[in-house]
Short mmCIF file of C-alpha atoms in Angstrom, two decimals:
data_model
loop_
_atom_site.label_atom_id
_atom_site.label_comp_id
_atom_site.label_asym_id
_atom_site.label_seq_id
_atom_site.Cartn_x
_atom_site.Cartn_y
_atom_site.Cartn_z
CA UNK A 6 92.96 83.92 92.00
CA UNK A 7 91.83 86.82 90.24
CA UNK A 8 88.68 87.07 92.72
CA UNK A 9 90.86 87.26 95.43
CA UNK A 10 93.36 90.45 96.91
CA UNK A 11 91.51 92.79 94.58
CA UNK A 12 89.62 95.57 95.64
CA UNK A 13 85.84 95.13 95.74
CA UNK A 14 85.19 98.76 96.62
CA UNK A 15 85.04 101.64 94.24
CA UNK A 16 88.13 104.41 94.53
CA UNK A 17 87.58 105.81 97.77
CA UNK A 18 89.26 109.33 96.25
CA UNK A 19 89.98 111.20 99.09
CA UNK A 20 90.88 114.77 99.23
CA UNK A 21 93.81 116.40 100.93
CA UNK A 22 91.65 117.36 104.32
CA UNK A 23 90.46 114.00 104.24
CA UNK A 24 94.36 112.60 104.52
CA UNK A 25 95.13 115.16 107.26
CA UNK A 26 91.94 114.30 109.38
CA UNK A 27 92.83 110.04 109.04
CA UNK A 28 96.65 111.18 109.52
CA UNK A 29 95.47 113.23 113.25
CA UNK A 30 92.88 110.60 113.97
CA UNK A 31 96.12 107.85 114.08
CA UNK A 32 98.19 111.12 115.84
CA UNK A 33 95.57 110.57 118.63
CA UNK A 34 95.28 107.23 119.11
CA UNK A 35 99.09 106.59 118.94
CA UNK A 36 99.87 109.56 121.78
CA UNK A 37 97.30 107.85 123.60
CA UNK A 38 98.91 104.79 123.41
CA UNK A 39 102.27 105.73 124.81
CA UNK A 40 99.99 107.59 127.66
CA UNK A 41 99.34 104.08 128.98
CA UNK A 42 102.86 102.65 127.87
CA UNK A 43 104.24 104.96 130.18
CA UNK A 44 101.57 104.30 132.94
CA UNK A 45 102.63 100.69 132.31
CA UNK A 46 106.52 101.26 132.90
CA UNK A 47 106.44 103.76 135.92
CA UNK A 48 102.99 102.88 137.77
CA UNK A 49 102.30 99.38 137.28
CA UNK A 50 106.56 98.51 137.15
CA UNK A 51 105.73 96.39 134.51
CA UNK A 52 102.93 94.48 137.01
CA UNK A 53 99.70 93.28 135.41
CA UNK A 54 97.24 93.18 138.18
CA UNK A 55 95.61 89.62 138.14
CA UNK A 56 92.55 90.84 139.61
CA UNK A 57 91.43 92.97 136.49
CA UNK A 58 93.61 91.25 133.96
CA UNK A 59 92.83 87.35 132.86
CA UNK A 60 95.80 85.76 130.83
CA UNK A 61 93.96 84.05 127.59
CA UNK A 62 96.89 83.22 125.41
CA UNK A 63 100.80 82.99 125.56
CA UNK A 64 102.87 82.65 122.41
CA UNK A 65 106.36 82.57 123.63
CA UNK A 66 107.13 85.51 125.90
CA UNK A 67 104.18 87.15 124.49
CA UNK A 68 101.30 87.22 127.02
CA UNK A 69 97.72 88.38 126.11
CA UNK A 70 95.50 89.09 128.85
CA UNK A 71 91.08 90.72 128.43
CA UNK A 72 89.96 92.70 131.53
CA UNK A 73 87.82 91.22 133.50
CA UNK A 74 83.85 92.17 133.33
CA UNK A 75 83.76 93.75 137.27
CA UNK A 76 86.48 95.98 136.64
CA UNK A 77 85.09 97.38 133.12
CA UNK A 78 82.30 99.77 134.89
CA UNK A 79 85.17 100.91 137.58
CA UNK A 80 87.41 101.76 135.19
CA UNK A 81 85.32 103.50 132.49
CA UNK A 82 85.58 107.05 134.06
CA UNK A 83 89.55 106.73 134.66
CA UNK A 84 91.05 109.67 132.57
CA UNK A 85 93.74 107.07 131.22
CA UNK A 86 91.44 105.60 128.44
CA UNK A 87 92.01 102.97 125.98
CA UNK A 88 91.47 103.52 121.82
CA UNK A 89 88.45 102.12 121.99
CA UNK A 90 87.38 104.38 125.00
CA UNK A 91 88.68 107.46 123.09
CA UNK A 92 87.31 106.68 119.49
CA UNK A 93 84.75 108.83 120.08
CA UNK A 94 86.33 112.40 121.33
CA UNK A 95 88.69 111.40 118.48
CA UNK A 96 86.39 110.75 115.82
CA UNK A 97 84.72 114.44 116.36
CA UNK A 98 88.04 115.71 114.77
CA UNK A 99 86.76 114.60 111.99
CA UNK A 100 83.55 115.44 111.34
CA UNK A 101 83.86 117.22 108.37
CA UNK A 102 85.57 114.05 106.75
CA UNK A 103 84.11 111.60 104.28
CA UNK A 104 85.34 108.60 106.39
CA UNK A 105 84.17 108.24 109.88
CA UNK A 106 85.17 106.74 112.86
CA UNK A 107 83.73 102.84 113.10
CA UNK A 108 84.31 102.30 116.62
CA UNK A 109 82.74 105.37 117.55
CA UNK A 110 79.48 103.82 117.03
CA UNK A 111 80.57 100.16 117.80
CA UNK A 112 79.40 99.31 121.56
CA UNK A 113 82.77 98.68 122.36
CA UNK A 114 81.25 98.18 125.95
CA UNK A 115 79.84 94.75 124.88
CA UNK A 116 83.42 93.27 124.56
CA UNK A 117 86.63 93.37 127.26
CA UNK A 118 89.41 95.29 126.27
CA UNK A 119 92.46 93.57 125.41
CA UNK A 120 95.75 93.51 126.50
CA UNK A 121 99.07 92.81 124.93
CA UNK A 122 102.32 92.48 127.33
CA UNK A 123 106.05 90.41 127.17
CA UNK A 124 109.00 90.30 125.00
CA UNK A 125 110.45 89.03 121.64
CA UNK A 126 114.03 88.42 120.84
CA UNK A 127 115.36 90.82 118.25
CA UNK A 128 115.93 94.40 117.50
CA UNK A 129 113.52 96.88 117.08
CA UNK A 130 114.27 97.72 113.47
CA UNK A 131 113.69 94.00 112.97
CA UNK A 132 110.22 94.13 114.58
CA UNK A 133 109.30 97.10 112.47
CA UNK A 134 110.11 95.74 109.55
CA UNK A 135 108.86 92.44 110.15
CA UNK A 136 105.28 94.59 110.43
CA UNK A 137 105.57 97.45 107.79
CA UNK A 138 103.56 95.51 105.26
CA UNK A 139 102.36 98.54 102.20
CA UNK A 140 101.06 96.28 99.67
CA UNK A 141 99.02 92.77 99.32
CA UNK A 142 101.49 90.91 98.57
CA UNK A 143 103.98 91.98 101.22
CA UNK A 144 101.13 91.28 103.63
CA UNK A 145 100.20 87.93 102.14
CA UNK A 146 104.03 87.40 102.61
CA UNK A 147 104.01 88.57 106.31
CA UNK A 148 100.80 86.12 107.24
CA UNK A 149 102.58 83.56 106.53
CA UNK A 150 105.19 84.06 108.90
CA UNK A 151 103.20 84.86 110.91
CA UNK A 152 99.99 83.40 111.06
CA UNK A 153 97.63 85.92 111.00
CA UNK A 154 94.99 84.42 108.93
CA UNK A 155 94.47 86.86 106.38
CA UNK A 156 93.11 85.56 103.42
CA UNK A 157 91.58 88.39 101.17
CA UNK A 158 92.29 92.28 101.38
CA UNK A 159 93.39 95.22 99.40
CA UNK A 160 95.14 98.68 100.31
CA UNK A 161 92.42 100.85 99.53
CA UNK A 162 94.02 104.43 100.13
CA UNK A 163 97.95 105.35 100.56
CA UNK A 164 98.38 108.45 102.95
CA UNK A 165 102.03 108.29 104.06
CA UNK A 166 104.26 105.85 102.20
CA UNK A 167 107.52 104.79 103.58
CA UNK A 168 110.54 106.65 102.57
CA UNK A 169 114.78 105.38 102.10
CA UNK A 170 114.89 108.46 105.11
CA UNK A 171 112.14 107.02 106.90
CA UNK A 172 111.42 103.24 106.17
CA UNK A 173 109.04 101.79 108.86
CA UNK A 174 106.61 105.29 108.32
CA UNK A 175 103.18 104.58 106.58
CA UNK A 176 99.62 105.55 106.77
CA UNK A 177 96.79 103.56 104.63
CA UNK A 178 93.14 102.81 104.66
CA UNK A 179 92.82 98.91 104.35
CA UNK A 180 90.54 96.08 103.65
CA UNK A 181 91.27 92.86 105.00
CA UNK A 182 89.35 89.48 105.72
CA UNK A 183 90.07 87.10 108.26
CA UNK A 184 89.18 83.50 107.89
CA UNK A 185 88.04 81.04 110.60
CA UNK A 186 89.11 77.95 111.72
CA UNK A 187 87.51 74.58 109.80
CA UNK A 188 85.37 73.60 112.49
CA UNK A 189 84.15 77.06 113.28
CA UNK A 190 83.81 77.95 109.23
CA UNK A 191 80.09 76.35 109.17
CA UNK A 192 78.69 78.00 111.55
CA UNK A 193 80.37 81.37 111.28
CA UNK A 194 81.11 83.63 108.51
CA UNK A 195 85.04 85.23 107.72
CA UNK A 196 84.88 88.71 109.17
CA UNK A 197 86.01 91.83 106.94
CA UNK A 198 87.10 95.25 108.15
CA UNK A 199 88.37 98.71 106.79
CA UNK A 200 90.82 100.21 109.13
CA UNK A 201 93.34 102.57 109.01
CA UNK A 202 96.49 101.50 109.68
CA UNK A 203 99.60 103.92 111.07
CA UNK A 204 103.17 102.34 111.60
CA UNK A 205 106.18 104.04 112.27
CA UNK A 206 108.58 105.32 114.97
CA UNK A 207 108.73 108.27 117.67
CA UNK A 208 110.33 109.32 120.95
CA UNK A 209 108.11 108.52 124.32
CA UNK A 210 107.68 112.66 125.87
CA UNK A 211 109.31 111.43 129.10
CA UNK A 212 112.75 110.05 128.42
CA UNK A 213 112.91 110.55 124.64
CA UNK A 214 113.52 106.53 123.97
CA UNK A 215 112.55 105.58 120.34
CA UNK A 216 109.85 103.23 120.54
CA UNK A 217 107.73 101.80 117.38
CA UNK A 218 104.22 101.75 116.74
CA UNK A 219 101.76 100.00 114.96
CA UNK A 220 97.82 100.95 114.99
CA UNK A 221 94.51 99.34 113.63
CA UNK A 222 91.37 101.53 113.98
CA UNK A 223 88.17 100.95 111.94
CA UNK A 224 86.96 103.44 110.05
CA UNK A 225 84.20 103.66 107.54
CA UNK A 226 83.37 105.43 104.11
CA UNK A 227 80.45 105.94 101.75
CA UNK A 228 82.25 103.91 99.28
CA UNK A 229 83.19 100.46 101.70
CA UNK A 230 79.58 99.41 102.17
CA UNK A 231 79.09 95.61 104.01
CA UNK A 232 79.34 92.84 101.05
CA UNK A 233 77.03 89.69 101.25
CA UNK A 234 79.77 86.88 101.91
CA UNK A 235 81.48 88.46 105.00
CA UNK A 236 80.86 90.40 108.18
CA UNK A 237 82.12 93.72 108.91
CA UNK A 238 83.90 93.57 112.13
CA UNK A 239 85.80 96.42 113.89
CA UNK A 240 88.94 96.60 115.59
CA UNK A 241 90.93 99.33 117.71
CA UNK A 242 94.58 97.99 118.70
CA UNK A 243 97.34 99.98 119.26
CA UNK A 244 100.76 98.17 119.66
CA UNK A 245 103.75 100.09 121.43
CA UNK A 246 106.93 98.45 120.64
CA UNK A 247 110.72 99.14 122.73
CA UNK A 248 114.19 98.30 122.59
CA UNK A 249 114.42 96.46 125.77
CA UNK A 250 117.97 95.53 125.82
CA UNK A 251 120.37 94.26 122.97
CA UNK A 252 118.22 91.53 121.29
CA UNK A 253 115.28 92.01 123.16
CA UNK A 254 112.06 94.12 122.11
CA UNK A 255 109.47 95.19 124.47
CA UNK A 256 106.20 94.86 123.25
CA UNK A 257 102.83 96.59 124.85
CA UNK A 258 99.48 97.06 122.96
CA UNK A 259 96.07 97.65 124.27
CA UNK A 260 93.04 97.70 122.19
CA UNK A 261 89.49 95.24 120.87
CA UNK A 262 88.29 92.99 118.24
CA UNK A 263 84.25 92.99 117.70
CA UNK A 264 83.66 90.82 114.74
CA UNK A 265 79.93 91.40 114.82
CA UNK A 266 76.99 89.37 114.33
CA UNK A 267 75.80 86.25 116.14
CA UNK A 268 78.98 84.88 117.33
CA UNK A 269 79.74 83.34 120.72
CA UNK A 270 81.59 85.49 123.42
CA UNK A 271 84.65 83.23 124.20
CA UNK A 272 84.69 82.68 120.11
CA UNK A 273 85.40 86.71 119.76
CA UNK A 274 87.74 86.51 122.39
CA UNK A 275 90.06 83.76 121.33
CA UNK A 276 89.87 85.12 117.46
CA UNK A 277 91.10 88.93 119.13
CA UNK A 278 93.84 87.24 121.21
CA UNK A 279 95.32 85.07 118.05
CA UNK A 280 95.54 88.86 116.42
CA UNK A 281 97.11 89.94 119.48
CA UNK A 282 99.40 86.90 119.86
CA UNK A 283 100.92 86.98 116.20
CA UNK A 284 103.55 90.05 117.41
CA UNK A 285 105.41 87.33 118.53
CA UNK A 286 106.03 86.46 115.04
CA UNK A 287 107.34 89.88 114.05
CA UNK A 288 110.70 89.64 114.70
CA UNK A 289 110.91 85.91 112.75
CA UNK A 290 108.87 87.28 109.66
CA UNK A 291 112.22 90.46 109.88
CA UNK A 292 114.60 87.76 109.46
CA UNK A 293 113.33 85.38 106.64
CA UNK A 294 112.09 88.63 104.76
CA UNK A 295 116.11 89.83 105.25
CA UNK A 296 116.87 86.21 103.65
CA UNK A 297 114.88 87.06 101.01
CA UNK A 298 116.57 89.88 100.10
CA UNK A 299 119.77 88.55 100.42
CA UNK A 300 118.63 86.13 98.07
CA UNK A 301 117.83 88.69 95.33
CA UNK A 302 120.47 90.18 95.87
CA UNK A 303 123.35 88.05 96.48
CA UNK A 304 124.92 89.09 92.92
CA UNK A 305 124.57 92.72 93.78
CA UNK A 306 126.62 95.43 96.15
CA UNK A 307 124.25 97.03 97.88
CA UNK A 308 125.17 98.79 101.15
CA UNK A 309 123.05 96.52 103.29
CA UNK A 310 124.93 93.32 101.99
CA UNK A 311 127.97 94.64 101.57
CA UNK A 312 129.32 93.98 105.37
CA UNK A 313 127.98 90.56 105.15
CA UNK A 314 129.72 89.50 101.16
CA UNK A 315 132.89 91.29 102.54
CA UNK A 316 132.63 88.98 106.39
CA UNK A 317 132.26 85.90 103.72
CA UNK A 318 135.25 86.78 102.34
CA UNK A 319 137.06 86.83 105.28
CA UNK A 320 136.07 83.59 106.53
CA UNK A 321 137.20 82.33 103.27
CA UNK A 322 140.69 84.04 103.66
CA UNK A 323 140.92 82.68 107.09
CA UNK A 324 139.75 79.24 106.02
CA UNK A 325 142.52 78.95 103.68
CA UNK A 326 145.65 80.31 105.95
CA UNK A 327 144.25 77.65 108.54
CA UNK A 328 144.18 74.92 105.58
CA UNK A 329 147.34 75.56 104.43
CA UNK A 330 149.19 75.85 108.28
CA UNK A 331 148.04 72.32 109.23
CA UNK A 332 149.70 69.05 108.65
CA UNK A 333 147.96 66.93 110.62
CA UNK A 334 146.98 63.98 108.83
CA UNK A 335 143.84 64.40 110.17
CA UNK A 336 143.03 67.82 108.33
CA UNK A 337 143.94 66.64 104.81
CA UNK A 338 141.86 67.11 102.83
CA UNK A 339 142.25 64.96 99.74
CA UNK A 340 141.96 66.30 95.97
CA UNK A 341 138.38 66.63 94.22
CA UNK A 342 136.91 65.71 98.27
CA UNK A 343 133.95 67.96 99.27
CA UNK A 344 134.20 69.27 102.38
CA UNK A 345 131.65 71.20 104.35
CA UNK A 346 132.34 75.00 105.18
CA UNK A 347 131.99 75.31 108.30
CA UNK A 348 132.94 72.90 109.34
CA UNK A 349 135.43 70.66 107.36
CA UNK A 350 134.79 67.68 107.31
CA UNK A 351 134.54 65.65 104.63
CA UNK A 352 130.92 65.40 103.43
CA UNK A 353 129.05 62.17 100.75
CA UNK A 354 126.54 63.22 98.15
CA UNK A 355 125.46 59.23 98.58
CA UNK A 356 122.29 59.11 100.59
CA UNK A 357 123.11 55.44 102.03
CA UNK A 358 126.38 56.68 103.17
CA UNK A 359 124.37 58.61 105.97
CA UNK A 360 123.47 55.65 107.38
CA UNK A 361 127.00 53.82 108.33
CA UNK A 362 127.72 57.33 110.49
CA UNK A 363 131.14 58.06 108.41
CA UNK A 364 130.16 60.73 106.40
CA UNK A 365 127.47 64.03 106.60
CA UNK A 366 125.12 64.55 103.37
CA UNK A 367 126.14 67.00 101.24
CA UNK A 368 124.01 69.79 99.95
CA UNK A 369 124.21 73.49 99.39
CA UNK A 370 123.81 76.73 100.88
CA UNK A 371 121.19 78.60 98.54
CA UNK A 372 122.92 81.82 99.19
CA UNK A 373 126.38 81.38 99.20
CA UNK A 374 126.50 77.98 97.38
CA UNK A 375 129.20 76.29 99.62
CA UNK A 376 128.81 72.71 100.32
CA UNK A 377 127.29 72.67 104.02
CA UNK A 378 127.10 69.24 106.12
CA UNK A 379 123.71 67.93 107.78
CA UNK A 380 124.85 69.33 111.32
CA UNK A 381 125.72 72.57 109.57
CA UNK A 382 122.66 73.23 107.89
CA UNK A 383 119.75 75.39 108.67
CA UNK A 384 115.90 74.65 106.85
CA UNK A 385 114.08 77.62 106.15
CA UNK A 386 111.08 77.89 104.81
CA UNK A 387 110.36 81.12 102.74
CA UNK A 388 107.67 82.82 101.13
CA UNK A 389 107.22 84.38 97.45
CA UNK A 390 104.49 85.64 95.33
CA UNK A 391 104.48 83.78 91.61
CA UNK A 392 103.93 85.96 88.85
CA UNK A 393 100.50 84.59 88.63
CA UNK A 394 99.90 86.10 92.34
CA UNK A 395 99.75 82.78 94.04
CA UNK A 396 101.92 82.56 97.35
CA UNK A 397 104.50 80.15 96.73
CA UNK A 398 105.96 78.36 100.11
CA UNK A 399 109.53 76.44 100.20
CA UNK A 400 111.83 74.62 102.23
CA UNK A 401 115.71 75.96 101.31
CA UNK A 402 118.92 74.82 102.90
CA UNK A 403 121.72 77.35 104.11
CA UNK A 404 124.80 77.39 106.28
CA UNK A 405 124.41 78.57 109.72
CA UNK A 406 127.13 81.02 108.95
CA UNK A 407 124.79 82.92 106.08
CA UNK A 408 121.80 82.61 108.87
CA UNK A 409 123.83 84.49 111.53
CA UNK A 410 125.41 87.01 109.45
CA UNK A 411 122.00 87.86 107.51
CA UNK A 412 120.22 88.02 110.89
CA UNK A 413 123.02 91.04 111.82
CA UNK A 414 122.00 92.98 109.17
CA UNK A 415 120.25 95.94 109.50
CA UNK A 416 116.65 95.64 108.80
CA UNK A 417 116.62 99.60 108.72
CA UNK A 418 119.63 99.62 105.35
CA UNK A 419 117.43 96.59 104.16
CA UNK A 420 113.89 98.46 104.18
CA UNK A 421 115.54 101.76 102.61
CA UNK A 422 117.23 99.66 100.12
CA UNK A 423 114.07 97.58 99.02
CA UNK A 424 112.04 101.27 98.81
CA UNK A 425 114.79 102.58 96.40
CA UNK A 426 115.06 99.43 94.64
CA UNK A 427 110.91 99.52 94.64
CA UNK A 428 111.80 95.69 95.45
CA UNK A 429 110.48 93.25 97.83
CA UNK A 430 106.62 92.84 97.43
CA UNK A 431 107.24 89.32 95.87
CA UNK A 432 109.32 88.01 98.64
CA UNK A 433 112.72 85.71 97.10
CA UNK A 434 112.01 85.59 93.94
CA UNK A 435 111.21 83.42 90.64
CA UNK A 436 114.35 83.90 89.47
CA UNK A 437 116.59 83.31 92.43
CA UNK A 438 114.94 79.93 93.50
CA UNK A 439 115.48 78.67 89.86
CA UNK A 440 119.07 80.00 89.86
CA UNK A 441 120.20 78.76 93.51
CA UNK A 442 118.97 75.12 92.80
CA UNK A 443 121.74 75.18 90.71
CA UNK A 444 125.21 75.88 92.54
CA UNK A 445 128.55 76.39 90.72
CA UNK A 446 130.10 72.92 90.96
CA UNK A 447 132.85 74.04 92.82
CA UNK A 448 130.79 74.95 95.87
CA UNK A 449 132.87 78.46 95.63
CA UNK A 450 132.59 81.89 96.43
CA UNK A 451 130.60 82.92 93.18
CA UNK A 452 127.76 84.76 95.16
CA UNK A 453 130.50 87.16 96.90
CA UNK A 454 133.06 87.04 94.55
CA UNK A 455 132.51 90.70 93.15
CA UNK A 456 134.45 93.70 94.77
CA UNK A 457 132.34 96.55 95.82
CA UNK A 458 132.34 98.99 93.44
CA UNK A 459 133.58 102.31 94.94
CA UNK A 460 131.39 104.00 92.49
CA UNK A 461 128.01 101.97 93.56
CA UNK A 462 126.21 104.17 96.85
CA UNK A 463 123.50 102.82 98.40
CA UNK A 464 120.27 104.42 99.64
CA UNK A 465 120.83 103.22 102.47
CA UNK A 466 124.03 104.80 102.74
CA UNK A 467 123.01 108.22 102.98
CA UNK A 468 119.93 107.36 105.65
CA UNK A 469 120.30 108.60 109.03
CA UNK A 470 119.11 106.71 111.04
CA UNK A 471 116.93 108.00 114.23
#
């Protein structure tokens, strides 16, 4: 795979005025942004007006809607204008930069704007960590949670890189290719573009709320010229994210796709809403890249895993005051029996036992290594990068109880941790899988068993948190 996730450009070098220019062009486009986020929540109430708006796609609670062509020449002149509509005013900021604005030149007439609207369960740490992706890997990692169909790319340029005080934060210049569907893969060729990319979080100017965002703009540069196997397409999305209530994040984004080239209307269309449609997938990619880490980590004490080793504990504690109150005969357990967990009952390593309905199969959690019961497992299925850069995709059994309390960690300790730790590109791990395939026969506490040190401080201790 050596051909592939490497950068085909030469070193795009660029000096400190360039960085500031890129780093205001994203200031722009992002304050724009929450201009029409705000016009969303007070004007429209939320309301998306079926008579400019067509729905397209729905994934979830995620609703993606292109404006309809009679209402594009209305609304042109409207002061509150969309990225694409203010690419060019913003690309004059940067005149005197080596890169230049893509969409600026793009007819970005020729194609409806887009519109992202709905909800995703979660928090909105979760959702911006389940999109902060600063390498290849950790975005080869996120498409396939995802589903983003990225199959070749490369960071080309790192402006702003995330920080233990400020984890979600990062500005880059990006490369990325997008592959098509078999049947459309004949007739079409993948699309490539170089875009800058801005993630991070800030306060909206009327109520101060903390909302996320997440920006794609095309840009261009003397050294990203087209290449023969792909099409350069451009895209201008900007994605406004909110804390709606406890576990649920608001999600708004406006923007456009234009692959280029001779491809059918509805074709660009449907390949801009799938983009569009994969923030549903955020929040999911948050919690089985939290897994992950646990799974590196389940032999260490960092801060972000100590609450959930030390809430193991306790369950174990309570587990065995309950065991040793009851004398029901029910609730014996008998000597050298394997017993699930979480729930107790007795469990049968024999597959044929299954069968007669007495007995659950018995298998393992692969982070805490308990013996779990059929009804009280969970299947997840995570990503990892090998050592020989190939993504690596498995199926691994845990307890519901590890799911839930890893879900209730904070993605925010998590991210600051991994940045410290410089850990995470390669998702779980070689090393883990290998060693949690092999539980301690006891089905105990191994994984939790060490105190926290009161000598050990985590990064993401000392992060406040905005």
């Amino acid at each position: 795979m050596a051909h592939r996730f490497t950068n085909p450009f030469a070193p795009l070098r660029l000096s400190d005025d360039d960085k500031h220019q890129l780093h205001e062009l994203g200031e722009i486009f992002v304050a724009n942004a929450i201009e029409q986020y705000e016009a969303y929540l007070v004007q429209d109430r939320r309301h998306v007006d079926p008579s400019r708006w067509k729905l397209i796609k729905q994934r979830e609670e995620i609703r993606v809607y292109k404006e309809r062509s009679k209402r594009r020449t209305a609304t042109a002149s409207q002061p509150s204008r969309t990225p694409s509509e203010a690419s060019a005013s913003a690309s004059s900021s940067q005149s005197s930069s080596s890169a230049s604005s893509a969409n600026a030149n793009a007819n970005s007439s020729a194609l409806p704007t887009m519109l992202t609207v709905g909800t995703t369960v979660g928090t909105l740490h979760d959702y911006m960590y389940g999109t902060v992706a600063t390498s290849v890997d950790m975005a080869r990692i996120r498409t396939s949670y995802t589903g983003d169909n990225l199959i070749d790319g490369a960071v080309l340029e790192k402006i702003l890189e995330p920080t233990a005080d400020d984890p979600f934060r990062s500005l880059s210049v990006k490369w990325v290719v997008k592959g098509q569907p078999l049947h459309v893969r004949t007739v079409v060729k993948n699309r490539d573009m170089v875009y800058l990319e801005y993630t991070g979080l800030t306060r909206l100017p009327t109520t101060g709320e903390i909302v996320g965002f997440h920006l794609l703009h095309s840009v261009s540069f003397p050294q990203t010229h087209t290449l023969d196997k792909t099409l350069r397409g451009n895209i201008s999305i900007c994605g406004i994210f909110r804390q709606h209530n406890d576990d649920v994040v608001e999600v708004f984004g406006k923007g456009f796709m234009d692959p280029t080239g001779r491809v059918l209307r509805a074709m660009v269309i449907k390949s801009a809403a799938q983009v569009m449609a994969s923030t549903a997938g955020m929040t999911q990619c948050a919690q089985l890249k939290k897994l992950a880490f646990a799974m590196r980590h389940r032999n260490t004490n960092h801060t972000a895993l100590g609450q959930l080793a030390s809430r193991r504990r306790q369950q174990q504690q309570v587990l065995q005051r309950e065991r040793s109150r009851t004398h029901s005969v029910s609730a014996v357990v008998k000597v050298g029996a394997k017993c699930c967990s979480v729930c107790h009952k007795e469990v049968s390593r024999a597959p044929g036992v299954l069968s007669l309905g007495q007995k659950s199969m018995a298998s393992h959690c692969r982070l805490c290594l308990h013996v779990i019961c059929s009804h009280c497992r969970v299947k997840k299925q995570l990503s990892s990068i090998t050592p020989d850069s190939e993504l690596r995709v498995q199926t691994m059994s845990f307890c519901v109880l590890c799911v839930a309390d890893v879900k209730a960690l904070s993605a925010w300790d998590v991210a600051a941790d991994e940045i410290l730790l410089q850990d995470g590109p390669r998702g779980y791990g070689a090393s883990v899988a290998s060693s949690a395939s092999t539980p301690d026969s006891d089905g105990g506490l191994e994984a939790w068993s060490d105190p926290v040190s009161p000598h050990h401080t985590s990064a993401a201790s000392l992060v406040v948190q905005p």
